[in-house]
PDB file of C-alpha atoms in Angstrom:
ATOM      1  CA  UNK V1416     124.331 121.987 120.350  1.00 70.00           C
ATOM      2  CA  UNK V1417     127.241 123.436 122.352  1.00 75.00           C
ATOM      3  CA  UNK V1418     125.579 122.502 125.632  1.00 81.00           C
ATOM      4  CA  UNK V1419     125.107 118.932 124.354  1.00 87.00           C
ATOM      5  CA  UNK V1420     128.759 118.717 123.427  1.00 91.00           C
ATOM      6  CA  UNK V1421     129.804 120.104 126.820  1.00 93.00           C
ATOM      7  CA  UNK V1422     127.561 117.521 128.523  1.00 92.00           C
ATOM      8  CA  UNK V1423     129.182 114.755 126.403  1.00 94.00           C
ATOM      9  CA  UNK V1424     132.633 115.894 127.510  1.00 94.00           C
ATOM     10  CA  UNK V1425     131.621 116.040 131.186  1.00 93.00           C
ATOM     11  CA  UNK V1426     130.079 112.561 131.033  1.00 91.00           C
ATOM     12  CA  UNK V1427     133.114 111.137 129.224  1.00 93.00           C
ATOM     13  CA  UNK V1428     135.481 112.696 131.753  1.00 91.00           C
ATOM     14  CA  UNK V1429     133.445 111.373 134.689  1.00 88.00           C
ATOM     15  CA  UNK V1430     133.452 107.919 133.107  1.00 88.00           C
ATOM     16  CA  UNK V1431     137.208 108.016 132.550  1.00 89.00           C
ATOM     17  CA  UNK V1432     137.975 109.397 136.027  1.00 86.00           C
ATOM     18  CA  UNK V1433     135.793 106.665 137.552  1.00 83.00           C
ATOM     19  CA  UNK V1434     137.459 103.920 135.518  1.00 83.00           C
ATOM     20  CA  UNK V1435     141.098 105.022 135.560  1.00 84.00           C
ATOM     21  CA  UNK V1436     141.350 107.718 138.224  1.00 83.00           C
ATOM     22  CA  UNK V1437     142.061 111.377 137.756  1.00 84.00           C
ATOM     23  CA  UNK V1438     145.840 111.120 137.424  1.00 85.00           C
ATOM     24  CA  UNK V1439     145.764 108.345 134.806  1.00 86.00           C
ATOM     25  CA  UNK V1440     143.093 110.000 132.684  1.00 90.00           C
ATOM     26  CA  UNK V1441     144.313 112.048 129.737  1.00 93.00           C
ATOM     27  CA  UNK V1442     142.500 114.674 127.713  1.00 94.00           C
ATOM     28  CA  UNK V1443     142.995 112.370 124.697  1.00 94.00           C
ATOM     29  CA  UNK V1444     141.041 109.610 126.468  1.00 94.00           C
ATOM     30  CA  UNK V1445     138.254 112.030 127.321  1.00 94.00           C
ATOM     31  CA  UNK V1446     138.108 113.303 123.734  1.00 94.00           C
ATOM     32  CA  UNK V1447     137.939 109.764 122.399  1.00 94.00           C
ATOM     33  CA  UNK V1448     135.171 108.767 124.821  1.00 93.00           C
ATOM     34  CA  UNK V1449     133.223 111.957 124.073  1.00 94.00           C
ATOM     35  CA  UNK V1450     133.756 111.463 120.335  1.00 94.00           C
ATOM     36  CA  UNK V1451     135.159 114.981 119.944  1.00 93.00           C
ATOM     37  CA  UNK V1452     138.510 116.467 119.046  1.00 92.00           C
ATOM     38  CA  UNK V1453     140.861 117.283 121.899  1.00 91.00           C
ATOM     39  CA  UNK V1454     140.664 120.967 120.954  1.00 91.00           C
ATOM     40  CA  UNK V1455     136.897 120.895 121.459  1.00 92.00           C
ATOM     41  CA  UNK V1456     137.414 120.101 125.127  1.00 94.00           C
ATOM     42  CA  UNK V1457     139.545 123.215 125.500  1.00 94.00           C
ATOM     43  CA  UNK V1458     136.755 125.402 124.111  1.00 93.00           C
ATOM     44  CA  UNK V1459     134.786 124.514 127.257  1.00 94.00           C
ATOM     45  CA  UNK V1460     137.471 123.776 129.857  1.00 94.00           C
ATOM     46  CA  UNK V1461     140.934 125.304 130.308  1.00 94.00           C
ATOM     47  CA  UNK V1462     142.360 122.214 131.967  1.00 91.00           C
ATOM     48  CA  UNK V1463     141.693 118.752 133.313  1.00 90.00           C
ATOM     49  CA  UNK V1464     141.497 120.336 136.784  1.00 88.00           C
ATOM     50  CA  UNK V1465     138.705 122.671 135.661  1.00 91.00           C
ATOM     51  CA  UNK V1466     136.857 119.712 134.156  1.00 90.00           C
ATOM     52  CA  UNK V1467     137.162 117.772 137.408  1.00 87.00           C
ATOM     53  CA  UNK V1468     135.931 120.798 139.344  1.00 88.00           C
ATOM     54  CA  UNK V1469     132.863 121.040 137.090  1.00 90.00           C
ATOM     55  CA  UNK V1470     132.083 117.363 137.665  1.00 87.00           C
ATOM     56  CA  UNK V1471     132.464 117.637 141.442  1.00 85.00           C
ATOM     57  CA  UNK V1472     130.270 120.771 141.488  1.00 89.00           C
ATOM     58  CA  UNK V1473     127.563 118.682 139.848  1.00 88.00           C
ATOM     59  CA  UNK V1474     128.113 115.913 142.395  1.00 85.00           C
ATOM     60  CA  UNK V1475     127.721 118.413 145.228  1.00 87.00           C
ATOM     61  CA  UNK V1476     124.337 119.458 143.871  1.00 92.00           C
ATOM     62  CA  UNK V1477     123.306 115.784 143.566  1.00 89.00           C
ATOM     63  CA  UNK V1478     124.434 114.995 147.121  1.00 88.00           C
ATOM     64  CA  UNK V1479     122.556 117.962 148.567  1.00 91.00           C
ATOM     65  CA  UNK V1480     119.421 116.896 146.688  1.00 93.00           C
ATOM     66  CA  UNK V1481     119.801 113.356 148.069  1.00 91.00           C
ATOM     67  CA  UNK V1482     120.191 114.690 151.610  1.00 91.00           C
ATOM     68  CA  UNK V1483     117.131 116.921 151.253  1.00 93.00           C
ATOM     69  CA  UNK V1484     115.096 113.941 150.023  1.00 93.00           C
ATOM     70  CA  UNK V1485     116.082 111.973 153.107  1.00 92.00           C
ATOM     71  CA  UNK V1486     114.762 114.650 155.436  1.00 93.00           C
ATOM     72  CA  UNK V1487     111.185 114.964 156.642  1.00 93.00           C
ATOM     73  CA  UNK V1488     109.968 118.257 158.112  1.00 89.00           C
ATOM     74  CA  UNK V1489     107.676 116.389 160.501  1.00 92.00           C
ATOM     75  CA  UNK V1490     110.664 114.683 162.160  1.00 90.00           C
ATOM     76  CA  UNK V1491     112.929 116.219 164.815  1.00 88.00           C
ATOM     77  CA  UNK V1492     116.408 117.512 164.002  1.00 88.00           C
ATOM     78  CA  UNK V1493     118.056 114.468 165.580  1.00 83.00           C
ATOM     79  CA  UNK V1494     116.342 112.101 163.156  1.00 87.00           C
ATOM     80  CA  UNK V1495     116.739 114.349 160.126  1.00 90.00           C
ATOM     81  CA  UNK V1496     120.440 114.973 160.613  1.00 86.00           C
ATOM     82  CA  UNK V1497     121.046 111.235 160.904  1.00 84.00           C
ATOM     83  CA  UNK V1498     118.971 110.522 157.799  1.00 89.00           C
ATOM     84  CA  UNK V1499     120.734 113.231 155.785  1.00 89.00           C
ATOM     85  CA  UNK V1500     124.254 112.240 156.848  1.00 84.00           C
ATOM     86  CA  UNK V1501     123.612 108.579 156.184  1.00 83.00           C
ATOM     87  CA  UNK V1502     122.234 109.401 152.718  1.00 87.00           C
ATOM     88  CA  UNK V1503     125.274 111.578 151.942  1.00 82.00           C
ATOM     89  CA  UNK V1504     127.650 108.780 152.853  1.00 76.00           C
ATOM     90  CA  UNK V1505     125.628 106.153 151.001  1.00 79.00           C
ATOM     91  CA  UNK V1506     125.864 108.374 147.928  1.00 81.00           C
ATOM     92  CA  UNK V1507     129.621 108.723 148.333  1.00 72.00           C
ATOM     93  CA  UNK V1508     130.063 104.974 148.735  1.00 71.00           C
ATOM     94  CA  UNK V1509     127.895 103.883 145.804  1.00 73.00           C
ATOM     95  CA  UNK V1510     128.931 106.556 143.339  1.00 77.00           C
ATOM     96  CA  UNK V1511     131.750 105.028 141.341  1.00 68.00           C
ATOM     97  CA  UNK V1512     133.528 108.302 140.601  1.00 70.00           C
ATOM     98  CA  UNK V1513     133.539 109.355 144.240  1.00 69.00           C
ATOM     99  CA  UNK V1514     134.882 105.963 145.283  1.00 67.00           C
ATOM    100  CA  UNK V1515     137.685 106.177 142.725  1.00 71.00           C
ATOM    101  CA  UNK V1516     138.605 109.731 143.734  1.00 73.00           C
ATOM    102  CA  UNK V1517     138.660 108.818 147.423  1.00 68.00           C
ATOM    103  CA  UNK V1518     140.844 105.812 146.638  1.00 71.00           C
ATOM    104  CA  UNK V1519     143.202 107.990 144.588  1.00 69.00           C
ATOM    105  CA  UNK V1520     143.603 110.494 147.410  1.00 63.00           C
ATOM    106  CA  UNK V1521     144.467 107.680 149.841  1.00 66.00           C
ATOM    107  CA  UNK V1522     146.868 105.914 147.476  1.00 69.00           C
ATOM    108  CA  UNK V1523     148.457 108.681 145.434  1.00 69.00           C
ATOM    109  CA  UNK V1524     147.577 111.991 147.053  1.00 68.00           C
ATOM    110  CA  UNK V1525     146.902 113.850 143.792  1.00 74.00           C
ATOM    111  CA  UNK V1526     146.695 117.565 144.687  1.00 79.00           C
ATOM    112  CA  UNK V1527     143.833 118.375 142.280  1.00 77.00           C
ATOM    113  CA  UNK V1528     141.754 115.505 143.613  1.00 76.00           C
ATOM    114  CA  UNK V1529     142.505 116.479 147.211  1.00 80.00           C
ATOM    115  CA  UNK V1530     141.273 120.002 146.463  1.00 84.00           C
ATOM    116  CA  UNK V1531     137.976 118.953 144.879  1.00 80.00           C
ATOM    117  CA  UNK V1532     137.282 116.492 147.683  1.00 80.00           C
ATOM    118  CA  UNK V1533     138.007 119.264 150.187  1.00 86.00           C
ATOM    119  CA  UNK V1534     135.511 121.403 148.248  1.00 88.00           C
ATOM    120  CA  UNK V1535     132.992 118.582 148.572  1.00 85.00           C
ATOM    121  CA  UNK V1536     133.585 118.321 152.328  1.00 88.00           C
ATOM    122  CA  UNK V1537     133.225 122.104 152.724  1.00 93.00           C
ATOM    123  CA  UNK V1538     129.926 122.020 150.861  1.00 92.00           C
ATOM    124  CA  UNK V1539     128.637 119.182 153.048  1.00 90.00           C
ATOM    125  CA  UNK V1540     129.723 120.954 156.240  1.00 94.00           C
ATOM    126  CA  UNK V1541     127.947 124.116 155.070  1.00 96.00           C
ATOM    127  CA  UNK V1542     124.785 122.137 154.282  1.00 93.00           C
ATOM    128  CA  UNK V1543     124.792 120.543 157.752  1.00 92.00           C
ATOM    129  CA  UNK V1544     125.645 123.887 159.385  1.00 95.00           C
ATOM    130  CA  UNK V1545     122.530 125.435 157.872  1.00 95.00           C
ATOM    131  CA  UNK V1546     120.415 122.596 159.279  1.00 92.00           C
ATOM    132  CA  UNK V1547     122.001 123.051 162.715  1.00 93.00           C
ATOM    133  CA  UNK V1548     121.330 126.796 162.638  1.00 96.00           C
ATOM    134  CA  UNK V1549     117.680 126.119 161.735  1.00 93.00           C
ATOM    135  CA  UNK V1550     117.388 123.628 164.615  1.00 92.00           C
ATOM    136  CA  UNK V1551     118.871 126.171 167.039  1.00 93.00           C
ATOM    137  CA  UNK V1552     116.372 128.795 165.838  1.00 95.00           C
ATOM    138  CA  UNK V1553     113.498 126.339 166.395  1.00 91.00           C
ATOM    139  CA  UNK V1554     114.782 125.560 169.878  1.00 91.00           C
ATOM    140  CA  UNK V1555     115.363 121.884 169.039  1.00 90.00           C
ATOM    141  CA  UNK V1556     119.000 122.041 170.113  1.00 90.00           C
ATOM    142  CA  UNK V1557     120.974 124.467 172.245  1.00 90.00           C
ATOM    143  CA  UNK V1558     123.174 127.133 170.650  1.00 93.00           C
ATOM    144  CA  UNK V1559     126.587 125.937 169.522  1.00 94.00           C
ATOM    145  CA  UNK V1560     129.303 126.724 167.034  1.00 96.00           C
ATOM    146  CA  UNK V1561     127.367 125.289 164.110  1.00 96.00           C
ATOM    147  CA  UNK V1562     130.343 125.072 161.745  1.00 97.00           C
ATOM    148  CA  UNK V1563     132.469 123.058 164.167  1.00 96.00           C
ATOM    149  CA  UNK V1564     129.484 120.897 165.090  1.00 94.00           C
ATOM    150  CA  UNK V1565     128.702 120.234 161.413  1.00 94.00           C
ATOM    151  CA  UNK V1566     132.345 119.341 160.754  1.00 95.00           C
ATOM    152  CA  UNK V1567     132.423 116.940 163.698  1.00 94.00           C
ATOM    153  CA  UNK V1568     129.121 115.345 162.683  1.00 90.00           C
ATOM    154  CA  UNK V1569     130.319 114.704 159.131  1.00 88.00           C
ATOM    155  CA  UNK V1570     133.710 113.390 160.204  1.00 89.00           C
ATOM    156  CA  UNK V1571     132.146 111.162 162.877  1.00 90.00           C
ATOM    157  CA  UNK V1572     129.845 109.598 160.311  1.00 83.00           C
ATOM    158  CA  UNK V1573     132.727 109.011 157.930  1.00 81.00           C
ATOM    159  CA  UNK V1574     134.794 107.480 160.721  1.00 86.00           C
ATOM    160  CA  UNK V1575     131.981 105.169 161.855  1.00 85.00           C
ATOM    161  CA  UNK V1576     131.144 103.980 158.367  1.00 78.00           C
ATOM    162  CA  UNK V1577     134.520 103.925 156.622  1.00 76.00           C
ATOM    163  CA  UNK V1578     137.314 103.836 159.172  1.00 82.00           C
ATOM    164  CA  UNK V1579     135.659 101.613 161.783  1.00 87.00           C
ATOM    165  CA  UNK V1580     135.026  98.909 159.189  1.00 83.00           C
ATOM    166  CA  UNK V1581     138.731  98.530 158.429  1.00 82.00           C
ATOM    167  CA  UNK V1582     139.307  96.586 161.659  1.00 90.00           C
ATOM    168  CA  UNK V1583     135.801  95.833 162.981  1.00 92.00           C
ATOM    169  CA  UNK V1584     132.460  94.439 161.966  1.00 92.00           C
ATOM    170  CA  UNK V1585     130.432  97.116 160.163  1.00 87.00           C
ATOM    171  CA  UNK V1586     127.953  98.959 162.345  1.00 87.00           C
ATOM    172  CA  UNK V1587     124.295  98.876 161.420  1.00 86.00           C
ATOM    173  CA  UNK V1588     122.434 102.033 160.534  1.00 81.00           C
ATOM    174  CA  UNK V1589     120.657 101.766 163.883  1.00 85.00           C
ATOM    175  CA  UNK V1590     123.915 101.409 165.835  1.00 90.00           C
ATOM    176  CA  UNK V1591     125.327 104.464 164.111  1.00 86.00           C
ATOM    177  CA  UNK V1592     122.154 106.421 164.933  1.00 84.00           C
ATOM    178  CA  UNK V1593     122.412 105.383 168.596  1.00 88.00           C
ATOM    179  CA  UNK V1594     126.073 106.400 168.819  1.00 89.00           C
ATOM    180  CA  UNK V1595     125.382 109.663 167.072  1.00 84.00           C
ATOM    181  CA  UNK V1596     122.536 110.444 169.464  1.00 85.00           C
ATOM    182  CA  UNK V1597     124.682 109.532 172.471  1.00 88.00           C
ATOM    183  CA  UNK V1598     127.700 111.621 171.520  1.00 88.00           C
ATOM    184  CA  UNK V1599     126.112 114.607 169.804  1.00 84.00           C
ATOM    185  CA  UNK V1600     122.615 114.973 171.135  1.00 82.00           C
ATOM    186  CA  UNK V1601     122.814 113.616 174.695  1.00 84.00           C
ATOM    187  CA  UNK V1602     126.487 113.802 175.597  1.00 79.00           C
ATOM    188  CA  UNK V1603     128.283 111.458 177.944  1.00 68.00           C
ATOM    189  CA  UNK V1604     127.561 113.317 181.186  1.00 69.00           C
ATOM    190  CA  UNK V1605     124.938 111.950 183.559  1.00 64.00           C
TER     191      UNK V1605
END
């Protein structure tokens, strides 16, 4: 019963954060949506920040599962990393809560939201780093600083999908794959 109630609170909070943003959401709104007393929320979560952190931790697990599903062990690293990164960013773009949190960080700069999104980025970099290390061990790619490489890969994908589209025609999935291969896997040298 307690786990059901906790799940209700988490779902209500996610719904409210997605609809109104983190800053505009109150514990009263969450309690009303979850059909519980405000005090009940505090039996599970010390603060709104802790509740947001719990939600984002769940999102991280979902994103990693999505990325794993996109990968195919019969394909080379170059294809798998592209497939996983694209799936991660598709998830971020279509998930209403993530979209709202990203918008809030850009528009308001809420510290708690910035921290959980940084946690999300760290988790994604770590996931990619592990895949890079495995590819190095298999001899698919040459040794590199896998953490920096993972960071650059993630940020490049975000830039090509989100930032590029602000002033340019969106790139196709194929164009992004070609650019990614050129810059990360082949390099610009002749």
